[in-house]
Structure formats: C-alpha cells, structure tokens
Amino acid sequence: MSPPLPAICAIWIGVWKGPLCLSVISDSDQSCKFFRWLDKNTCPRGRATAPLVHKRFARYKADAIAARNERDEAYAMEAEAWELLRKAKRKGEKSNLKLRTAEDKVYKYRVALFLACTVLGVYFVFFNVSGSHCHTQLRLP
C-alpha cells in the first residue's frame, strides 16, 4: 500500500533539487512568470520542466488513488471477516448450548434407567423371598 499523496509530495520535494512547479496558468512564451512554484522561486529551466512535473504529479495522484482504493478494499474485507467471525462465534455458542442440553438429557436417561433397574430388582427380590405369590394353598375345613 502506498503512502498518501501529501507524504509522497513532501518526500519528492525534499529529494528533488530544483524548484517545483504546480500548474501552468497560461500558455504564453514568457519564461517562468506564468508558473506558480512551491518554493516561491522563479523557474531557471523555463517551461520545459512543467510537463515532466505534471506527469509526475499525475502519476503520484494515480498512485494515491490506487492506494486509497486498496485501503477501502482492505477495510471492506476486514469488515466481512469480522462479520464471518461473529457468525462463527454465534454458531459455536449455539452448538455448545445444544451439546450441554444433549448431555443433560443423557444424564437424566441414565439416572432413570438406573432407578428403573433398581426398582425392578427390588421387586423381584421381595417377591421371590416370600415365595407365596406362585403357590396357592388349599385349606380344607
């Protein structure tokens, strides 16, 4: 990602040794009096430097626009990733809740099965011990 346009221009101004032209005000043949310079100097090279400066500024401006577009795309991708993360966390919470509910049901069924087997075992033990439930005795007067 490229730095923004003002930072590029400040770096470029510091590196470039000559005066820097911003724009052409008129197409007159007079040497430098129709240029507006960042360093308030007059142009020692004449109008020949203006197209080069304009090309560089146009290139830097295009780079800055491309960097801004990349940044916006990165922000959009980041927002989408955060949304997906939020959905995944919510789905995980729901699945954990379902897992806990299922574990509670399994525990309750095991307890119910244990109690049923215990009651059935107690029932068989008491009726087999007494022994009177299968045999009928006849009593004669």
mmCIF file of N, CA and C in Angstrom:
data_model
loop_
_atom_site.group_PDB
_atom_site.id
_atom_site.type_symbol
_atom_site.label_atom_id
_atom_site.label_comp_id
_atom_site.label_asym_id
_atom_site.label_seq_id
_atom_site.Cartn_x
_atom_site.Cartn_y
_atom_site.Cartn_z
ATOM 1 N N MET A 1 0.841 -1.161 0.000
ATOM 2 C CA MET A 1 0.000 0.000 0.000
ATOM 3 C C MET A 1 0.892 1.232 0.000
ATOM 4 N N SER A 2 0.615 2.203 -0.858
ATOM 5 C CA SER A 2 1.431 3.390 -0.997
ATOM 6 C C SER A 2 1.030 4.437 0.033
ATOM 7 N N PRO A 3 1.972 5.333 0.415
ATOM 8 C CA PRO A 3 1.606 6.405 1.337
ATOM 9 C C PRO A 3 0.694 7.415 0.647
ATOM 10 N N PRO A 4 -0.029 8.232 1.406
ATOM 11 C CA PRO A 4 -0.930 9.204 0.795
ATOM 12 C C PRO A 4 -0.172 10.267 -0.005
ATOM 13 N N LEU A 5 -0.899 10.982 -0.842
ATOM 14 C CA LEU A 5 -0.322 11.946 -1.769
ATOM 15 C C LEU A 5 0.486 13.046 -1.076
ATOM 16 N N PRO A 6 0.013 13.684 0.022
ATOM 17 C CA PRO A 6 0.840 14.738 0.634
ATOM 18 C C PRO A 6 2.186 14.219 1.109
ATOM 19 N N ALA A 7 2.232 12.996 1.637
ATOM 20 C CA ALA A 7 3.507 12.438 2.095
ATOM 21 C C ALA A 7 4.433 12.185 0.915
ATOM 22 N N ILE A 8 3.873 11.690 -0.187
ATOM 23 C CA ILE A 8 4.673 11.449 -1.391
ATOM 24 C C ILE A 8 5.236 12.765 -1.906
ATOM 25 N N CYS A 9 4.400 13.797 -1.951
ATOM 26 C CA CYS A 9 4.853 15.096 -2.453
ATOM 27 C C CYS A 9 5.928 15.681 -1.548
ATOM 28 N N ALA A 10 5.776 15.552 -0.218
ATOM 29 C CA ALA A 10 6.767 16.099 0.700
ATOM 30 C C ALA A 10 8.104 15.379 0.517
ATOM 31 N N ILE A 11 8.070 14.077 0.372
ATOM 32 C CA ILE A 11 9.302 13.312 0.156
ATOM 33 C C ILE A 11 9.921 13.691 -1.180
ATOM 34 N N TRP A 12 9.091 13.800 -2.197
ATOM 35 C CA TRP A 12 9.593 14.119 -3.530
ATOM 36 C C TRP A 12 10.189 15.520 -3.557
ATOM 37 N N ILE A 13 9.566 16.474 -2.851
ATOM 38 C CA ILE A 13 10.088 17.844 -2.813
ATOM 39 C C ILE A 13 11.445 17.849 -2.123
ATOM 40 N N GLY A 14 11.600 17.050 -1.064
ATOM 41 C CA GLY A 14 12.863 17.010 -0.356
ATOM 42 C C GLY A 14 13.975 16.386 -1.180
ATOM 43 N N VAL A 15 13.651 15.463 -2.067
ATOM 44 C CA VAL A 15 14.664 14.773 -2.858
ATOM 45 C C VAL A 15 15.031 15.562 -4.107
ATOM 46 N N TRP A 16 14.042 16.167 -4.727
ATOM 47 C CA TRP A 16 14.276 16.878 -5.983
ATOM 48 C C TRP A 16 15.048 18.163 -5.720
ATOM 49 N N LYS A 17 16.049 18.442 -6.491
ATOM 50 C CA LYS A 17 16.950 19.560 -6.213
ATOM 51 C C LYS A 17 16.480 20.893 -6.785
ATOM 52 N N GLY A 18 15.672 20.872 -7.805
ATOM 53 C CA GLY A 18 15.260 22.115 -8.431
ATOM 54 C C GLY A 18 13.939 22.622 -7.885
ATOM 55 N N PRO A 19 13.501 23.802 -8.334
ATOM 56 C CA PRO A 19 12.203 24.327 -7.903
ATOM 57 C C PRO A 19 11.075 23.475 -8.484
ATOM 58 N N LEU A 20 9.943 23.478 -7.831
ATOM 59 C CA LEU A 20 8.840 22.592 -8.180
ATOM 60 C C LEU A 20 7.650 23.395 -8.677
ATOM 61 N N CYS A 21 7.137 23.035 -9.838
ATOM 62 C CA CYS A 21 6.032 23.747 -10.468
ATOM 63 C C CYS A 21 4.725 23.051 -10.148
ATOM 64 N N LEU A 22 3.663 23.815 -9.801
ATOM 65 C CA LEU A 22 2.353 23.237 -9.529
ATOM 66 C C LEU A 22 1.462 23.204 -10.760
ATOM 67 N N SER A 23 1.338 24.308 -11.459
ATOM 68 C CA SER A 23 0.447 24.299 -12.618
ATOM 69 C C SER A 23 0.809 25.424 -13.574
ATOM 70 N N VAL A 24 0.345 25.254 -14.792
ATOM 71 C CA VAL A 24 0.558 26.270 -15.818
ATOM 72 C C VAL A 24 -0.674 27.155 -15.844
ATOM 73 N N ILE A 25 -0.484 28.463 -15.701
ATOM 74 C CA ILE A 25 -1.619 29.381 -15.707
ATOM 75 C C ILE A 25 -1.922 29.851 -17.120
ATOM 76 N N SER A 26 -0.916 30.005 -17.937
ATOM 77 C CA SER A 26 -1.125 30.483 -19.301
ATOM 78 C C SER A 26 -0.139 29.784 -20.232
ATOM 79 N N ASP A 27 -0.414 29.825 -21.519
ATOM 80 C CA ASP A 27 0.464 29.200 -22.498
ATOM 81 C C ASP A 27 1.366 30.225 -23.184
ATOM 82 N N SER A 28 1.611 31.290 -22.539
ATOM 83 C CA SER A 28 2.452 32.325 -23.124
ATOM 84 C C SER A 28 3.892 31.830 -23.226
ATOM 85 N N ASP A 29 4.676 32.412 -24.118
ATOM 86 C CA ASP A 29 6.068 32.025 -24.313
ATOM 87 C C ASP A 29 7.007 32.658 -23.300
ATOM 88 N N GLN A 30 6.488 33.521 -22.468
ATOM 89 C CA GLN A 30 7.371 34.135 -21.473
ATOM 90 C C GLN A 30 7.855 33.049 -20.519
ATOM 91 N N SER A 31 9.065 33.201 -20.094
ATOM 92 C CA SER A 31 9.794 32.094 -19.486
ATOM 93 C C SER A 31 9.123 31.506 -18.253
ATOM 94 N N CYS A 32 9.157 32.141 -17.123
ATOM 95 C CA CYS A 32 8.679 31.479 -15.912
ATOM 96 C C CYS A 32 7.655 32.291 -15.163
ATOM 97 N N LYS A 33 7.223 33.333 -15.712
ATOM 98 C CA LYS A 33 6.400 34.213 -14.922
ATOM 99 C C LYS A 33 4.975 33.697 -14.797
ATOM 100 N N PHE A 34 4.581 32.701 -15.593
ATOM 101 C CA PHE A 34 3.218 32.168 -15.513
ATOM 102 C C PHE A 34 3.134 30.844 -14.741
ATOM 103 N N PHE A 35 4.199 30.475 -14.071
ATOM 104 C CA PHE A 35 4.186 29.272 -13.239
ATOM 105 C C PHE A 35 4.045 29.665 -11.772
ATOM 106 N N ARG A 36 3.390 28.838 -11.019
ATOM 107 C CA ARG A 36 3.293 29.052 -9.576
ATOM 108 C C ARG A 36 4.168 27.976 -8.938
ATOM 109 N N TRP A 37 5.161 28.366 -8.157
ATOM 110 C CA TRP A 37 6.148 27.439 -7.626
ATOM 111 C C TRP A 37 5.922 27.230 -6.140
ATOM 112 N N LEU A 38 6.169 26.006 -5.675
ATOM 113 C CA LEU A 38 6.012 25.697 -4.256
ATOM 114 C C LEU A 38 7.044 26.422 -3.398
ATOM 115 N N ASP A 39 8.246 26.573 -3.891
ATOM 116 C CA ASP A 39 9.299 27.211 -3.101
ATOM 117 C C ASP A 39 9.406 28.704 -3.381
ATOM 118 N N LYS A 40 8.449 29.263 -4.104
ATOM 119 C CA LYS A 40 8.373 30.700 -4.414
ATOM 120 C C LYS A 40 9.566 31.217 -5.212
ATOM 121 N N ASN A 41 10.284 30.312 -5.861
ATOM 122 C CA ASN A 41 11.403 30.723 -6.707
ATOM 123 C C ASN A 41 10.917 30.871 -8.147
ATOM 124 N N THR A 42 11.705 31.549 -8.929
ATOM 125 C CA THR A 42 11.414 31.593 -10.360
ATOM 126 C C THR A 42 12.040 30.368 -11.015
ATOM 127 N N CYS A 43 11.546 29.993 -12.172
ATOM 128 C CA CYS A 43 11.991 28.779 -12.844
ATOM 129 C C CYS A 43 13.279 29.048 -13.607
ATOM 130 N N PRO A 44 14.393 28.360 -13.269
ATOM 131 C CA PRO A 44 15.624 28.568 -14.020
ATOM 132 C C PRO A 44 15.640 27.789 -15.324
ATOM 133 N N ARG A 45 14.801 26.796 -15.471
ATOM 134 C CA ARG A 45 14.845 25.951 -16.661
ATOM 135 C C ARG A 45 13.798 26.327 -17.702
ATOM 136 N N GLY A 46 12.848 27.151 -17.380
ATOM 137 C CA GLY A 46 11.833 27.531 -18.349
ATOM 138 C C GLY A 46 10.651 26.578 -18.326
ATOM 139 N N ARG A 47 9.818 26.679 -19.365
ATOM 140 C CA ARG A 47 8.584 25.909 -19.421
ATOM 141 C C ARG A 47 8.809 24.440 -19.758
ATOM 142 N N ALA A 48 10.009 24.039 -20.033
ATOM 143 C CA ALA A 48 10.281 22.658 -20.424
ATOM 144 C C ALA A 48 10.079 21.694 -19.259
ATOM 145 N N THR A 49 10.213 22.186 -18.022
ATOM 146 C CA THR A 49 10.057 21.292 -16.872
ATOM 147 C C THR A 49 8.602 21.065 -16.487
ATOM 148 N N ALA A 50 7.703 21.918 -16.911
ATOM 149 C CA ALA A 50 6.294 21.823 -16.488
ATOM 150 C C ALA A 50 5.640 20.494 -16.883
ATOM 151 N N PRO A 51 5.758 20.001 -18.108
ATOM 152 C CA PRO A 51 5.123 18.724 -18.442
ATOM 153 C C PRO A 51 5.650 17.560 -17.612
ATOM 154 N N LEU A 52 6.960 17.566 -17.329
ATOM 155 C CA LEU A 52 7.521 16.492 -16.508
ATOM 156 C C LEU A 52 6.941 16.520 -15.099
ATOM 157 N N VAL A 53 6.839 17.717 -14.565
ATOM 158 C CA VAL A 53 6.286 17.864 -13.214
ATOM 159 C C VAL A 53 4.825 17.433 -13.203
ATOM 160 N N HIS A 54 4.074 17.835 -14.204
ATOM 161 C CA HIS A 54 2.664 17.453 -14.281
ATOM 162 C C HIS A 54 2.508 15.938 -14.423
ATOM 163 N N LYS A 55 3.387 15.310 -15.205
ATOM 164 C CA LYS A 55 3.324 13.848 -15.345
ATOM 165 C C LYS A 55 3.601 13.165 -14.008
ATOM 166 N N ARG A 56 4.619 13.671 -13.319
ATOM 167 C CA ARG A 56 4.937 13.068 -12.024
ATOM 168 C C ARG A 56 3.788 13.247 -11.038
ATOM 169 N N PHE A 57 3.229 14.464 -10.987
ATOM 170 C CA PHE A 57 2.100 14.687 -10.081
ATOM 171 C C PHE A 57 0.906 13.821 -10.461
ATOM 172 N N ALA A 58 0.671 13.660 -11.755
ATOM 173 C CA ALA A 58 -0.440 12.805 -12.197
ATOM 174 C C ALA A 58 -0.177 11.350 -11.791
ATOM 175 N N ARG A 59 1.088 10.911 -11.930
ATOM 176 C CA ARG A 59 1.423 9.552 -11.529
ATOM 177 C C ARG A 59 1.265 9.370 -10.021
ATOM 178 N N TYR A 60 1.742 10.347 -9.244
ATOM 179 C CA TYR A 60 1.598 10.262 -7.789
ATOM 180 C C TYR A 60 0.135 10.312 -7.367
ATOM 181 N N LYS A 61 -0.638 11.111 -8.067
ATOM 182 C CA LYS A 61 -2.068 11.190 -7.752
ATOM 183 C C LYS A 61 -2.751 9.855 -8.078
ATOM 184 N N ALA A 62 -2.381 9.254 -9.215
ATOM 185 C CA ALA A 62 -2.946 7.942 -9.563
ATOM 186 C C ALA A 62 -2.523 6.887 -8.535
ATOM 187 N N ASP A 63 -1.262 6.953 -8.083
ATOM 188 C CA ASP A 63 -0.796 6.021 -7.043
ATOM 189 C C ASP A 63 -1.574 6.218 -5.751
ATOM 190 N N ALA A 64 -1.819 7.478 -5.414
ATOM 191 C CA ALA A 64 -2.578 7.759 -4.194
ATOM 192 C C ALA A 64 -4.011 7.248 -4.313
ATOM 193 N N ILE A 65 -4.615 7.405 -5.468
ATOM 194 C CA ILE A 65 -5.982 6.906 -5.677
ATOM 195 C C ILE A 65 -6.004 5.386 -5.604
ATOM 196 N N ALA A 66 -5.003 4.748 -6.207
ATOM 197 C CA ALA A 66 -4.925 3.284 -6.142
ATOM 198 C C ALA A 66 -4.721 2.815 -4.701
ATOM 199 N N ALA A 67 -3.888 3.533 -3.959
ATOM 200 C CA ALA A 67 -3.666 3.174 -2.549
ATOM 201 C C ALA A 67 -4.948 3.350 -1.746
ATOM 202 N N ARG A 68 -5.681 4.416 -2.013
ATOM 203 C CA ARG A 68 -6.949 4.634 -1.317
ATOM 204 C C ARG A 68 -7.940 3.527 -1.648
ATOM 205 N N ASN A 69 -7.984 3.120 -2.921
ATOM 206 C CA ASN A 69 -8.883 2.025 -3.308
ATOM 207 C C ASN A 69 -8.481 0.718 -2.627
ATOM 208 N N GLU A 70 -7.170 0.449 -2.579
ATOM 209 C CA GLU A 70 -6.699 -0.753 -1.889
ATOM 210 C C GLU A 70 -7.062 -0.710 -0.409
ATOM 211 N N ARG A 71 -6.910 0.455 0.206
ATOM 212 C CA ARG A 71 -7.265 0.608 1.617
ATOM 213 C C ARG A 71 -8.750 0.359 1.831
ATOM 214 N N ASP A 72 -9.584 0.928 0.955
ATOM 215 C CA ASP A 72 -11.025 0.719 1.080
ATOM 216 C C ASP A 72 -11.391 -0.750 0.909
ATOM 217 N N GLU A 73 -10.737 -1.422 -0.049
ATOM 218 C CA GLU A 73 -10.982 -2.858 -0.233
ATOM 219 C C GLU A 73 -10.533 -3.643 0.996
ATOM 220 N N ALA A 74 -9.397 -3.246 1.562
ATOM 221 C CA ALA A 74 -8.912 -3.925 2.769
ATOM 222 C C ALA A 74 -9.887 -3.728 3.927
ATOM 223 N N TYR A 75 -10.410 -2.497 4.079
ATOM 224 C CA TYR A 75 -11.396 -2.250 5.134
ATOM 225 C C TYR A 75 -12.653 -3.079 4.912
ATOM 226 N N ALA A 76 -13.098 -3.183 3.654
ATOM 227 C CA ALA A 76 -14.288 -3.982 3.351
ATOM 228 C C ALA A 76 -14.036 -5.460 3.662
ATOM 229 N N MET A 77 -12.855 -5.954 3.281
ATOM 230 C CA MET A 77 -12.520 -7.349 3.567
ATOM 231 C C MET A 77 -12.422 -7.589 5.076
ATOM 232 N N GLU A 78 -11.873 -6.608 5.791
ATOM 233 C CA GLU A 78 -11.774 -6.739 7.245
ATOM 234 C C GLU A 78 -13.163 -6.768 7.877
ATOM 235 N N ALA A 79 -14.056 -5.892 7.412
ATOM 236 C CA ALA A 79 -15.425 -5.880 7.946
ATOM 237 C C ALA A 79 -16.124 -7.205 7.656
ATOM 238 N N GLU A 80 -15.920 -7.732 6.458
ATOM 239 C CA GLU A 80 -16.517 -9.029 6.109
ATOM 240 C C GLU A 80 -15.957 -10.149 6.989
ATOM 241 N N ALA A 81 -14.646 -10.090 7.242
ATOM 242 C CA ALA A 81 -14.030 -11.109 8.100
ATOM 243 C C ALA A 81 -14.566 -11.022 9.523
ATOM 244 N N TRP A 82 -14.739 -9.791 10.041
ATOM 245 C CA TRP A 82 -15.308 -9.630 11.384
ATOM 246 C C TRP A 82 -16.726 -10.164 11.439
ATOM 247 N N GLU A 83 -17.501 -9.938 10.373
ATOM 248 C CA GLU A 83 -18.880 -10.441 10.324
ATOM 249 C C GLU A 83 -18.895 -11.972 10.314
ATOM 250 N N LEU A 84 -18.013 -12.575 9.508
ATOM 251 C CA LEU A 84 -17.915 -14.037 9.486
ATOM 252 C C LEU A 84 -17.481 -14.585 10.840
ATOM 253 N N LEU A 85 -16.550 -13.901 11.496
ATOM 254 C CA LEU A 85 -16.104 -14.325 12.815
ATOM 255 C C LEU A 85 -17.246 -14.251 13.823
ATOM 256 N N ARG A 86 -18.032 -13.181 13.767
ATOM 257 C CA ARG A 86 -19.171 -13.026 14.670
ATOM 258 C C ARG A 86 -20.183 -14.147 14.450
ATOM 259 N N LYS A 87 -20.457 -14.454 13.177
ATOM 260 C CA LYS A 87 -21.399 -15.541 12.876
ATOM 261 C C LYS A 87 -20.855 -16.888 13.362
ATOM 262 N N ALA A 88 -19.575 -17.117 13.162
ATOM 263 C CA ALA A 88 -18.978 -18.387 13.601
ATOM 264 C C ALA A 88 -19.028 -18.517 15.126
ATOM 265 N N LYS A 89 -18.756 -17.418 15.831
ATOM 266 C CA LYS A 89 -18.834 -17.461 17.293
ATOM 267 C C LYS A 89 -20.255 -17.745 17.748
ATOM 268 N N ARG A 90 -21.220 -17.113 17.111
ATOM 269 C CA ARG A 90 -22.623 -17.337 17.469
ATOM 270 C C ARG A 90 -23.018 -18.793 17.202
ATOM 271 N N LYS A 91 -22.580 -19.328 16.064
ATOM 272 C CA LYS A 91 -22.875 -20.727 15.750
ATOM 273 C C LYS A 91 -22.213 -21.656 16.759
ATOM 274 N N GLY A 92 -20.992 -21.340 17.170
ATOM 275 C CA GLY A 92 -20.301 -22.124 18.186
ATOM 276 C C GLY A 92 -21.032 -22.091 19.525
ATOM 277 N N GLU A 93 -21.535 -20.906 19.900
ATOM 278 C CA GLU A 93 -22.297 -20.801 21.150
ATOM 279 C C GLU A 93 -23.569 -21.651 21.082
ATOM 280 N N LYS A 94 -24.236 -21.608 19.940
ATOM 281 C CA LYS A 94 -25.455 -22.410 19.784
ATOM 282 C C LYS A 94 -25.138 -23.904 19.863
ATOM 283 N N SER A 95 -24.061 -24.325 19.216
ATOM 284 C CA SER A 95 -23.719 -25.752 19.242
ATOM 285 C C SER A 95 -23.299 -26.179 20.650
ATOM 286 N N ASN A 96 -22.603 -25.309 21.386
ATOM 287 C CA ASN A 96 -22.255 -25.636 22.772
ATOM 288 C C ASN A 96 -23.502 -25.776 23.635
ATOM 289 N N LEU A 97 -24.486 -24.906 23.412
ATOM 290 C CA LEU A 97 -25.738 -24.993 24.157
ATOM 291 C C LEU A 97 -26.466 -26.301 23.835
ATOM 292 N N LYS A 98 -26.502 -26.680 22.559
ATOM 293 C CA LYS A 98 -27.129 -27.940 22.167
ATOM 294 C C LYS A 98 -26.380 -29.130 22.768
ATOM 295 N N LEU A 99 -25.063 -29.063 22.810
ATOM 296 C CA LEU A 99 -24.265 -30.138 23.393
ATOM 297 C C LEU A 99 -24.563 -30.294 24.888
ATOM 298 N N ARG A 100 -24.628 -29.175 25.603
ATOM 299 C CA ARG A 100 -24.944 -29.241 27.035
ATOM 300 C C ARG A 100 -26.338 -29.804 27.261
ATOM 301 N N THR A 101 -27.308 -29.394 26.432
ATOM 302 C CA THR A 101 -28.675 -29.914 26.549
ATOM 303 C C THR A 101 -28.695 -31.426 26.308
ATOM 304 N N ALA A 102 -27.987 -31.876 25.294
ATOM 305 C CA ALA A 102 -27.932 -33.312 24.994
ATOM 306 C C ALA A 102 -27.260 -34.079 26.135
ATOM 307 N N GLU A 103 -26.188 -33.536 26.696
ATOM 308 C CA GLU A 103 -25.522 -34.192 27.822
ATOM 309 C C GLU A 103 -26.443 -34.272 29.038
ATOM 310 N N ASP A 104 -27.230 -33.210 29.278
ATOM 311 C CA ASP A 104 -28.195 -33.240 30.389
ATOM 312 C C ASP A 104 -29.249 -34.325 30.166
ATOM 313 N N LYS A 105 -29.741 -34.448 28.935
ATOM 314 C CA LYS A 105 -30.736 -35.480 28.636
ATOM 315 C C LYS A 105 -30.138 -36.878 28.824
ATOM 316 N N VAL A 106 -28.915 -37.086 28.379
ATOM 317 C CA VAL A 106 -28.256 -38.386 28.549
ATOM 318 C C VAL A 106 -28.129 -38.705 30.033
ATOM 319 N N TYR A 107 -27.725 -37.733 30.835
ATOM 320 C CA TYR A 107 -27.600 -37.950 32.275
ATOM 321 C C TYR A 107 -28.944 -38.330 32.887
ATOM 322 N N LYS A 108 -29.997 -37.608 32.496
ATOM 323 C CA LYS A 108 -31.332 -37.909 33.035
ATOM 324 C C LYS A 108 -31.790 -39.306 32.621
ATOM 325 N N TYR A 109 -31.561 -39.707 31.388
ATOM 326 C CA TYR A 109 -31.948 -41.042 30.931
ATOM 327 C C TYR A 109 -31.163 -42.126 31.666
ATOM 328 N N ARG A 110 -29.884 -41.902 31.927
ATOM 329 C CA ARG A 110 -29.082 -42.880 32.679
ATOM 330 C C ARG A 110 -29.603 -43.035 34.107
ATOM 331 N N VAL A 111 -29.924 -41.909 34.727
ATOM 332 C CA VAL A 111 -30.472 -41.972 36.087
ATOM 333 C C VAL A 111 -31.807 -42.706 36.081
ATOM 334 N N ALA A 112 -32.671 -42.401 35.111
ATOM 335 C CA ALA A 112 -33.970 -43.064 35.022
ATOM 336 C C ALA A 112 -33.794 -44.559 34.786
ATOM 337 N N LEU A 113 -32.857 -44.951 33.926
ATOM 338 C CA LEU A 113 -32.590 -46.364 33.668
ATOM 339 C C LEU A 113 -32.072 -47.063 34.922
ATOM 340 N N PHE A 114 -31.173 -46.417 35.644
ATOM 341 C CA PHE A 114 -30.642 -46.984 36.887
ATOM 342 C C PHE A 114 -31.756 -47.171 37.925
ATOM 343 N N LEU A 115 -32.605 -46.151 38.066
ATOM 344 C CA LEU A 115 -33.705 -46.259 39.029
ATOM 345 C C LEU A 115 -34.700 -47.349 38.622
ATOM 346 N N ALA A 116 -34.997 -47.455 37.347
ATOM 347 C CA ALA A 116 -35.927 -48.487 36.879
ATOM 348 C C ALA A 116 -35.359 -49.874 37.138
ATOM 349 N N CYS A 117 -34.069 -50.062 36.841
ATOM 350 C CA CYS A 117 -33.449 -51.372 37.100
ATOM 351 C C CYS A 117 -33.427 -51.677 38.595
ATOM 352 N N THR A 118 -33.183 -50.672 39.408
ATOM 353 C CA THR A 118 -33.168 -50.865 40.854
ATOM 354 C C THR A 118 -34.543 -51.260 41.366
ATOM 355 N N VAL A 119 -35.563 -50.545 40.934
ATOM 356 C CA VAL A 119 -36.935 -50.859 41.362
ATOM 357 C C VAL A 119 -37.325 -52.258 40.897
ATOM 358 N N LEU A 120 -37.004 -52.616 39.678
ATOM 359 C CA LEU A 120 -37.320 -53.943 39.160
ATOM 360 C C LEU A 120 -36.573 -55.028 39.939
ATOM 361 N N GLY A 121 -35.322 -54.794 40.268
ATOM 362 C CA GLY A 121 -34.545 -55.740 41.057
ATOM 363 C C GLY A 121 -35.126 -55.916 42.448
ATOM 364 N N VAL A 122 -35.496 -54.802 43.072
ATOM 365 C CA VAL A 122 -36.109 -54.877 44.401
ATOM 366 C C VAL A 122 -37.422 -55.651 44.332
ATOM 367 N N TYR A 123 -38.202 -55.424 43.322
ATOM 368 C CA TYR A 123 -39.483 -56.106 43.144
ATOM 369 C C TYR A 123 -39.273 -57.622 43.057
ATOM 370 N N PHE A 124 -38.313 -58.055 42.214
ATOM 371 C CA PHE A 124 -38.055 -59.485 42.073
ATOM 372 C C PHE A 124 -37.505 -60.102 43.366
ATOM 373 N N VAL A 125 -36.652 -59.381 44.051
ATOM 374 C CA VAL A 125 -36.076 -59.906 45.287
ATOM 375 C C VAL A 125 -37.166 -60.124 46.337
ATOM 376 N N PHE A 126 -38.034 -59.164 46.540
ATOM 377 C CA PHE A 126 -39.052 -59.297 47.583
ATOM 378 C C PHE A 126 -40.087 -60.356 47.252
ATOM 379 N N PHE A 127 -40.456 -60.490 45.991
ATOM 380 C CA PHE A 127 -41.473 -61.484 45.667
ATOM 381 C C PHE A 127 -40.902 -62.898 45.610
ATOM 382 N N ASN A 128 -39.657 -63.066 45.311
ATOM 383 C CA ASN A 128 -39.037 -64.392 45.315
ATOM 384 C C ASN A 128 -38.734 -64.869 46.737
ATOM 385 N N VAL A 129 -38.475 -63.975 47.635
ATOM 386 C CA VAL A 129 -38.171 -64.346 49.006
ATOM 387 C C VAL A 129 -39.417 -64.866 49.717
ATOM 388 N N SER A 130 -40.510 -64.160 49.494
ATOM 389 C CA SER A 130 -41.730 -64.589 50.189
ATOM 390 C C SER A 130 -42.214 -65.927 49.654
ATOM 391 N N GLY A 131 -42.091 -66.212 48.395
ATOM 392 C CA GLY A 131 -42.423 -67.481 47.793
ATOM 393 C C GLY A 131 -43.904 -67.785 47.757
ATOM 394 N N SER A 132 -44.731 -66.945 48.225
ATOM 395 C CA SER A 132 -46.153 -67.245 48.283
ATOM 396 C C SER A 132 -46.925 -66.710 47.104
ATOM 397 N N HIS A 133 -46.289 -66.035 46.281
ATOM 398 C CA HIS A 133 -47.034 -65.432 45.172
ATOM 399 C C HIS A 133 -47.291 -66.447 44.070
ATOM 400 N N CYS A 134 -46.554 -67.572 44.001
ATOM 401 C CA CYS A 134 -46.732 -68.559 42.930
ATOM 402 C C CYS A 134 -47.535 -69.777 43.402
ATOM 403 N N HIS A 135 -47.525 -70.054 44.640
ATOM 404 C CA HIS A 135 -48.175 -71.251 45.139
ATOM 405 C C HIS A 135 -49.492 -70.896 45.833
ATOM 406 N N THR A 136 -50.477 -71.607 45.492
ATOM 407 C CA THR A 136 -51.759 -71.426 46.186
ATOM 408 C C THR A 136 -51.969 -72.637 47.099
ATOM 409 N N GLN A 137 -52.349 -72.388 48.263
ATOM 410 C CA GLN A 137 -52.598 -73.460 49.220
ATOM 411 C C GLN A 137 -54.104 -73.679 49.398
ATOM 412 N N LEU A 138 -54.442 -74.913 49.345
ATOM 413 C CA LEU A 138 -55.845 -75.229 49.580
ATOM 414 C C LEU A 138 -55.992 -75.609 51.060
ATOM 415 N N ARG A 139 -56.995 -75.056 51.684
ATOM 416 C CA ARG A 139 -57.247 -75.393 53.075
ATOM 417 C C ARG A 139 -58.591 -76.090 53.171
ATOM 418 N N LEU A 140 -58.535 -77.160 53.702
ATOM 419 C CA LEU A 140 -59.772 -77.903 53.888
ATOM 420 C C LEU A 140 -60.325 -77.598 55.280
ATOM 421 N N PRO A 141 -61.667 -77.537 55.334
ATOM 422 C CA PRO A 141 -62.226 -77.263 56.681
ATOM 423 C C PRO A 141 -62.171 -78.430 57.589
#
